Amino acid sequence: MQRGDSRPVSSSDVKGLKKVDVRLKWDPSAWDRPPHHLDIIATTYPVDAPYGRPVYVVQFDKRSPDGTINMSRHSRTGQGFGFVEEMTFELDRLATSFVRVVVGVAIHQDDGHKTFGDVSNTGVVVTEGYEELLTDDFQQVSGATAATVAEFTRNASGAWEFHEAVRGFDSDPVLFTQEMGSPPRT
């Protein structure tokens, strides 16, 4: 999300973002259909290769080595009330060797091809404390099987900034982890 004057969003122009939460929701599939399984995925990038291969990937079965990015809630079905999956980013604790973190959502393709348009009531919210940085329902990428939603970058002063980054991809969760950090196509 950009402010009206096109500057990236940060909690303070000096201090930057500290602790951010990304929450995901979706409706379960019909009782006689295979479950919809969506996952929040995060990738981290170093100073010397901010658009290269990720240093590490965080998702439902992998946490960050330093404990700064953690999955606190996970669902394989979407069952539950409201947001059923959540990942927390402690950006202020992330090593200075990292300058970029990309966050996305992927749909598991185990039971046939599924897009965001096939899954009802999808939604993602990115917050810092009580401040909502992004709310999206994936409608603009309804034909995609995976999408990036947010990018956090460290500016020259060392402060973390948020950038809306909703881009659709047609890939499974494994391939998506390698593609999601690529520069946007123009």
PDB file of C-alpha atoms in Angstrom:
ATOM      1  CA  MET A   1       0.000   0.000   0.000  1.00  0.00           C
ATOM      2  CA  GLN A   2       1.293   3.427  -0.832  1.00  0.00           C
ATOM      3  CA  ARG A   3       0.332   6.633   0.858  1.00  0.00           C
ATOM      4  CA  GLY A   4      -1.311   9.292  -1.284  1.00  0.00           C
ATOM      5  CA  ASP A   5       2.089  10.856  -1.900  1.00  0.00           C
ATOM      6  CA  SER A   6       3.524   7.487  -3.114  1.00  0.00           C
ATOM      7  CA  ARG A   7       5.885   7.021  -0.174  1.00  0.00           C
ATOM      8  CA  PRO A   8       6.104   3.497   1.255  1.00  0.00           C
ATOM      9  CA  VAL A   9       4.282   2.825   4.508  1.00  0.00           C
ATOM     10  CA  SER A  10       6.258   2.583   7.726  1.00  0.00           C
ATOM     11  CA  SER A  11       5.157   3.158  11.295  1.00  0.00           C
ATOM     12  CA  SER A  12       7.559   6.045  11.540  1.00  0.00           C
ATOM     13  CA  ASP A  13       9.761   7.611   8.904  1.00  0.00           C
ATOM     14  CA  VAL A  14      12.701   7.308  11.328  1.00  0.00           C
ATOM     15  CA  LYS A  15      12.066   4.089  13.251  1.00  0.00           C
ATOM     16  CA  GLY A  16      10.363   1.965  10.607  1.00  0.00           C
ATOM     17  CA  LEU A  17       8.322  -1.175  11.114  1.00  0.00           C
ATOM     18  CA  LYS A  18       9.085  -3.377  14.107  1.00  0.00           C
ATOM     19  CA  LYS A  19       6.680  -6.315  14.496  1.00  0.00           C
ATOM     20  CA  VAL A  20       4.229  -7.159  11.726  1.00  0.00           C
ATOM     21  CA  ASP A  21       1.524  -9.829  11.501  1.00  0.00           C
ATOM     22  CA  VAL A  22       0.137 -11.394   8.330  1.00  0.00           C
ATOM     23  CA  ARG A  23      -3.194 -13.207   8.716  1.00  0.00           C
ATOM     24  CA  LEU A  24      -4.978 -15.373   6.144  1.00  0.00           C
ATOM     25  CA  LYS A  25      -8.540 -16.675   5.900  1.00  0.00           C
ATOM     26  CA  TRP A  26     -10.579 -18.760   3.485  1.00  0.00           C
ATOM     27  CA  ASP A  27     -13.735 -20.837   3.570  1.00  0.00           C
ATOM     28  CA  PRO A  28     -13.443 -24.621   3.816  1.00  0.00           C
ATOM     29  CA  SER A  29     -14.409 -26.676   0.782  1.00  0.00           C
ATOM     30  CA  ALA A  30     -17.753 -28.465   0.625  1.00  0.00           C
ATOM     31  CA  TRP A  31     -17.923 -31.588   2.773  1.00  0.00           C
ATOM     32  CA  ASP A  32     -17.769 -33.891  -0.280  1.00  0.00           C
ATOM     33  CA  ARG A  33     -14.779 -32.119  -1.902  1.00  0.00           C
ATOM     34  CA  PRO A  34     -11.040 -32.253  -1.128  1.00  0.00           C
ATOM     35  CA  PRO A  35      -9.972 -29.531   1.323  1.00  0.00           C
ATOM     36  CA  HIS A  36      -8.641 -26.160   0.210  1.00  0.00           C
ATOM     37  CA  HIS A  37      -5.129 -25.835   1.652  1.00  0.00           C
ATOM     38  CA  LEU A  38      -3.534 -22.380   1.499  1.00  0.00           C
ATOM     39  CA  ASP A  39      -0.239 -21.355   3.080  1.00  0.00           C
ATOM     40  CA  ILE A  40       1.478 -18.106   4.000  1.00  0.00           C
ATOM     41  CA  ILE A  41       5.078 -18.217   2.762  1.00  0.00           C
ATOM     42  CA  ALA A  42       7.926 -15.766   3.451  1.00  0.00           C
ATOM     43  CA  THR A  43      11.325 -15.499   1.776  1.00  0.00           C
ATOM     44  CA  THR A  44      14.341 -13.453   2.884  1.00  0.00           C
ATOM     45  CA  TYR A  45      16.984 -11.786   0.707  1.00  0.00           C
ATOM     46  CA  PRO A  46      20.494 -10.503   1.504  1.00  0.00           C
ATOM     47  CA  VAL A  47      22.123  -7.135   0.833  1.00  0.00           C
ATOM     48  CA  ASP A  48      24.194  -8.493  -2.063  1.00  0.00           C
ATOM     49  CA  ALA A  49      21.281 -10.223  -3.878  1.00  0.00           C
ATOM     50  CA  PRO A  50      17.921  -8.621  -2.993  1.00  0.00           C
ATOM     51  CA  TYR A  51      16.272 -10.230  -6.063  1.00  0.00           C
ATOM     52  CA  GLY A  52      18.291 -13.466  -6.097  1.00  0.00           C
ATOM     53  CA  ARG A  53      17.594 -16.806  -4.464  1.00  0.00           C
ATOM     54  CA  PRO A  54      16.105 -16.575  -0.983  1.00  0.00           C
ATOM     55  CA  VAL A  55      18.461 -17.167   1.935  1.00  0.00           C
ATOM     56  CA  TYR A  56      15.697 -19.074   3.681  1.00  0.00           C
ATOM     57  CA  VAL A  57      12.003 -19.826   3.319  1.00  0.00           C
ATOM     58  CA  VAL A  58       9.493 -19.727   6.178  1.00  0.00           C
ATOM     59  CA  GLN A  59       6.227 -21.662   5.888  1.00  0.00           C
ATOM     60  CA  PHE A  60       4.069 -24.071   7.874  1.00  0.00           C
ATOM     61  CA  ASP A  61       6.835 -26.604   8.523  1.00  0.00           C
ATOM     62  CA  LYS A  62       9.891 -24.302   8.442  1.00  0.00           C
ATOM     63  CA  ARG A  63      10.660 -21.404  10.769  1.00  0.00           C
ATOM     64  CA  SER A  64      13.410 -18.839  10.411  1.00  0.00           C
ATOM     65  CA  PRO A  65      16.748 -19.988  11.869  1.00  0.00           C
ATOM     66  CA  ASP A  66      16.949 -16.928  14.152  1.00  0.00           C
ATOM     67  CA  GLY A  67      13.310 -17.054  15.288  1.00  0.00           C
ATOM     68  CA  THR A  68      12.410 -13.648  13.817  1.00  0.00           C
ATOM     69  CA  ILE A  69       9.729 -15.012  11.454  1.00  0.00           C
ATOM     70  CA  ASN A  70       7.286 -17.544  12.897  1.00  0.00           C
ATOM     71  CA  MET A  71       4.059 -19.254  11.903  1.00  0.00           C
ATOM     72  CA  SER A  72       1.814 -18.994  14.951  1.00  0.00           C
ATOM     73  CA  ARG A  73      -1.371 -20.457  13.429  1.00  0.00           C
ATOM     74  CA  HIS A  74      -1.738 -22.923  10.581  1.00  0.00           C
ATOM     75  CA  SER A  75      -4.714 -24.562   8.897  1.00  0.00           C
ATOM     76  CA  ARG A  76      -4.886 -27.254   6.239  1.00  0.00           C
ATOM     77  CA  THR A  77      -8.632 -26.792   5.670  1.00  0.00           C
ATOM     78  CA  GLY A  78      -9.698 -23.201   6.381  1.00  0.00           C
ATOM     79  CA  GLN A  79     -11.950 -24.420   9.196  1.00  0.00           C
ATOM     80  CA  GLY A  80     -12.217 -22.078  12.133  1.00  0.00           C
ATOM     81  CA  PHE A  81     -13.441 -18.597  12.882  1.00  0.00           C
ATOM     82  CA  GLY A  82     -12.018 -15.669  10.947  1.00  0.00           C
ATOM     83  CA  PHE A  83      -8.332 -15.768  10.173  1.00  0.00           C
ATOM     84  CA  VAL A  84      -7.036 -19.331  10.471  1.00  0.00           C
ATOM     85  CA  GLU A  85      -3.387 -18.813   9.604  1.00  0.00           C
ATOM     86  CA  GLU A  86      -0.947 -16.232  10.976  1.00  0.00           C
ATOM     87  CA  MET A  87       2.743 -15.422  10.559  1.00  0.00           C
ATOM     88  CA  THR A  88       4.642 -12.903  12.710  1.00  0.00           C
ATOM     89  CA  PHE A  89       7.649 -10.905  11.499  1.00  0.00           C
ATOM     90  CA  GLU A  90       9.989  -9.303  14.040  1.00  0.00           C
ATOM     91  CA  LEU A  91      11.704  -7.097  11.489  1.00  0.00           C
ATOM     92  CA  ASP A  92      13.581  -5.051  14.086  1.00  0.00           C
ATOM     93  CA  ARG A  93      15.407  -8.247  15.166  1.00  0.00           C
ATOM     94  CA  LEU A  94      16.272  -9.426  11.654  1.00  0.00           C
ATOM     95  CA  ALA A  95      20.038  -9.429  10.965  1.00  0.00           C
ATOM     96  CA  THR A  96      21.399  -6.385   9.124  1.00  0.00           C
ATOM     97  CA  SER A  97      22.561  -8.710   6.332  1.00  0.00           C
ATOM     98  CA  PHE A  98      18.916  -8.905   5.178  1.00  0.00           C
ATOM     99  CA  VAL A  99      17.373  -6.065   3.166  1.00  0.00           C
ATOM    100  CA  ARG A 100      14.206  -7.621   1.771  1.00  0.00           C
ATOM    101  CA  VAL A 101      11.438  -9.967   2.918  1.00  0.00           C
ATOM    102  CA  VAL A 102       8.678 -11.051   0.523  1.00  0.00           C
ATOM    103  CA  VAL A 103       5.393 -12.538   1.759  1.00  0.00           C
ATOM    104  CA  GLY A 104       3.005 -14.575  -0.344  1.00  0.00           C
ATOM    105  CA  VAL A 105       0.195 -17.103  -0.265  1.00  0.00           C
ATOM    106  CA  ALA A 106       0.122 -20.359  -2.217  1.00  0.00           C
ATOM    107  CA  ILE A 107      -2.633 -22.899  -2.799  1.00  0.00           C
ATOM    108  CA  HIS A 108      -1.606 -26.554  -2.585  1.00  0.00           C
ATOM    109  CA  GLN A 109      -2.365 -28.322  -5.859  1.00  0.00           C
ATOM    110  CA  ASP A 110      -2.553 -31.894  -4.492  1.00  0.00           C
ATOM    111  CA  ASP A 111      -6.163 -32.460  -5.583  1.00  0.00           C
ATOM    112  CA  GLY A 112      -6.204 -30.762  -8.977  1.00  0.00           C
ATOM    113  CA  HIS A 113      -5.688 -27.233 -10.217  1.00  0.00           C
ATOM    114  CA  LYS A 114      -7.176 -24.605  -7.856  1.00  0.00           C
ATOM    115  CA  THR A 115      -7.009 -20.836  -8.171  1.00  0.00           C
ATOM    116  CA  PHE A 116      -7.959 -18.069  -5.760  1.00  0.00           C
ATOM    117  CA  GLY A 117     -11.191 -17.754  -7.747  1.00  0.00           C
ATOM    118  CA  ASP A 118     -12.025 -21.364  -6.813  1.00  0.00           C
ATOM    119  CA  VAL A 119     -11.712 -20.706  -3.068  1.00  0.00           C
ATOM    120  CA  SER A 120     -14.438 -18.592  -1.475  1.00  0.00           C
ATOM    121  CA  ASN A 121     -13.995 -15.821   1.080  1.00  0.00           C
ATOM    122  CA  THR A 122     -10.220 -15.548   0.780  1.00  0.00           C
ATOM    123  CA  GLY A 123      -8.591 -12.650   2.542  1.00  0.00           C
ATOM    124  CA  VAL A 124      -5.256 -11.452   3.838  1.00  0.00           C
ATOM    125  CA  VAL A 125      -4.505  -8.678   6.323  1.00  0.00           C
ATOM    126  CA  VAL A 126      -1.093  -7.187   7.117  1.00  0.00           C
ATOM    127  CA  THR A 127      -0.889  -5.217  10.374  1.00  0.00           C
ATOM    128  CA  GLU A 128       1.608  -3.571  12.654  1.00  0.00           C
ATOM    129  CA  GLY A 129      -0.034  -3.345  16.047  1.00  0.00           C
ATOM    130  CA  TYR A 130      -3.463  -1.851  15.405  1.00  0.00           C
ATOM    131  CA  GLU A 131      -2.463  -0.232  12.102  1.00  0.00           C
ATOM    132  CA  GLU A 132      -3.749  -2.047   9.035  1.00  0.00           C
ATOM    133  CA  LEU A 133      -1.151  -1.875   6.254  1.00  0.00           C
ATOM    134  CA  LEU A 134      -2.990  -4.049   3.713  1.00  0.00           C
ATOM    135  CA  THR A 135      -6.310  -5.815   3.281  1.00  0.00           C
ATOM    136  CA  ASP A 136      -6.866  -7.851   0.126  1.00  0.00           C
ATOM    137  CA  ASP A 137      -9.325 -10.501  -1.082  1.00  0.00           C
ATOM    138  CA  PHE A 138      -7.215 -11.893  -3.989  1.00  0.00           C
ATOM    139  CA  GLN A 139      -9.857 -10.885  -6.556  1.00  0.00           C
ATOM    140  CA  GLN A 140      -7.281  -9.063  -8.682  1.00  0.00           C
ATOM    141  CA  VAL A 141      -5.344 -12.363  -8.945  1.00  0.00           C
ATOM    142  CA  SER A 142      -8.354 -14.723  -9.025  1.00  0.00           C
ATOM    143  CA  GLY A 143      -6.850 -16.831 -11.838  1.00  0.00           C
ATOM    144  CA  ALA A 144      -3.581 -17.409  -9.966  1.00  0.00           C
ATOM    145  CA  THR A 145      -2.566 -20.380  -7.817  1.00  0.00           C
ATOM    146  CA  ALA A 146      -0.144 -18.295  -5.737  1.00  0.00           C
ATOM    147  CA  ALA A 147       0.385 -14.585  -5.078  1.00  0.00           C
ATOM    148  CA  THR A 148       2.789 -12.277  -3.359  1.00  0.00           C
ATOM    149  CA  VAL A 149       1.041  -9.788  -1.087  1.00  0.00           C
ATOM    150  CA  ALA A 150       3.691  -7.770   0.735  1.00  0.00           C
ATOM    151  CA  GLU A 151       7.305  -6.743   0.554  1.00  0.00           C
ATOM    152  CA  PHE A 152       9.339  -5.360   3.432  1.00  0.00           C
ATOM    153  CA  THR A 153      12.543  -3.519   2.563  1.00  0.00           C
ATOM    154  CA  ARG A 154      15.243  -1.992   4.707  1.00  0.00           C
ATOM    155  CA  ASN A 155      15.941   1.615   3.695  1.00  0.00           C
ATOM    156  CA  ALA A 156      19.297   3.447   3.764  1.00  0.00           C
ATOM    157  CA  SER A 157      18.816   4.437   7.416  1.00  0.00           C
ATOM    158  CA  GLY A 158      18.146   0.801   8.395  1.00  0.00           C
ATOM    159  CA  ALA A 159      14.394   1.224   8.961  1.00  0.00           C
ATOM    160  CA  TRP A 160      11.965  -1.345   7.550  1.00  0.00           C
ATOM    161  CA  GLU A 161       9.238  -0.194   5.129  1.00  0.00           C
ATOM    162  CA  PHE A 162       6.140  -1.941   3.778  1.00  0.00           C
ATOM    163  CA  HIS A 163       5.208  -2.076   0.095  1.00  0.00           C
ATOM    164  CA  GLU A 164       2.011  -3.601  -1.283  1.00  0.00           C
ATOM    165  CA  ALA A 165       3.077  -6.328  -3.709  1.00  0.00           C
ATOM    166  CA  VAL A 166      -0.032  -8.207  -4.885  1.00  0.00           C
ATOM    167  CA  ARG A 167       1.126 -10.211  -7.933  1.00  0.00           C
ATOM    168  CA  GLY A 168      -0.314 -13.479  -9.196  1.00  0.00           C
ATOM    169  CA  PHE A 169       1.680 -16.580 -10.161  1.00  0.00           C
ATOM    170  CA  ASP A 170       0.722 -19.924 -11.678  1.00  0.00           C
ATOM    171  CA  SER A 171       2.896 -22.262  -9.644  1.00  0.00           C
ATOM    172  CA  ASP A 172       2.803 -24.746  -6.808  1.00  0.00           C
ATOM    173  CA  PRO A 173       4.119 -23.802  -3.342  1.00  0.00           C
ATOM    174  CA  VAL A 174       7.623 -25.227  -3.979  1.00  0.00           C
ATOM    175  CA  LEU A 175       8.194 -23.420  -7.286  1.00  0.00           C
ATOM    176  CA  PHE A 176       6.565 -20.283  -5.889  1.00  0.00           C
ATOM    177  CA  THR A 177       9.267 -19.950  -3.214  1.00  0.00           C
ATOM    178  CA  GLN A 178      11.841 -19.536  -5.996  1.00  0.00           C
ATOM    179  CA  GLU A 179       9.729 -17.134  -8.111  1.00  0.00           C
ATOM    180  CA  MET A 180       8.150 -14.864  -5.516  1.00  0.00           C
ATOM    181  CA  GLY A 181      11.225 -12.685  -4.986  1.00  0.00           C
ATOM    182  CA  SER A 182      11.729 -11.922  -8.658  1.00  0.00           C
ATOM    183  CA  PRO A 183      11.480  -8.285  -9.771  1.00  0.00           C
ATOM    184  CA  PRO A 184       8.013  -7.270 -11.016  1.00  0.00           C
ATOM    185  CA  ARG A 185       7.576  -7.556 -14.776  1.00  0.00           C
ATOM    186  CA  THR A 186       6.830  -4.295 -16.512  1.00  0.00           C
TER     187      THR A 186
END
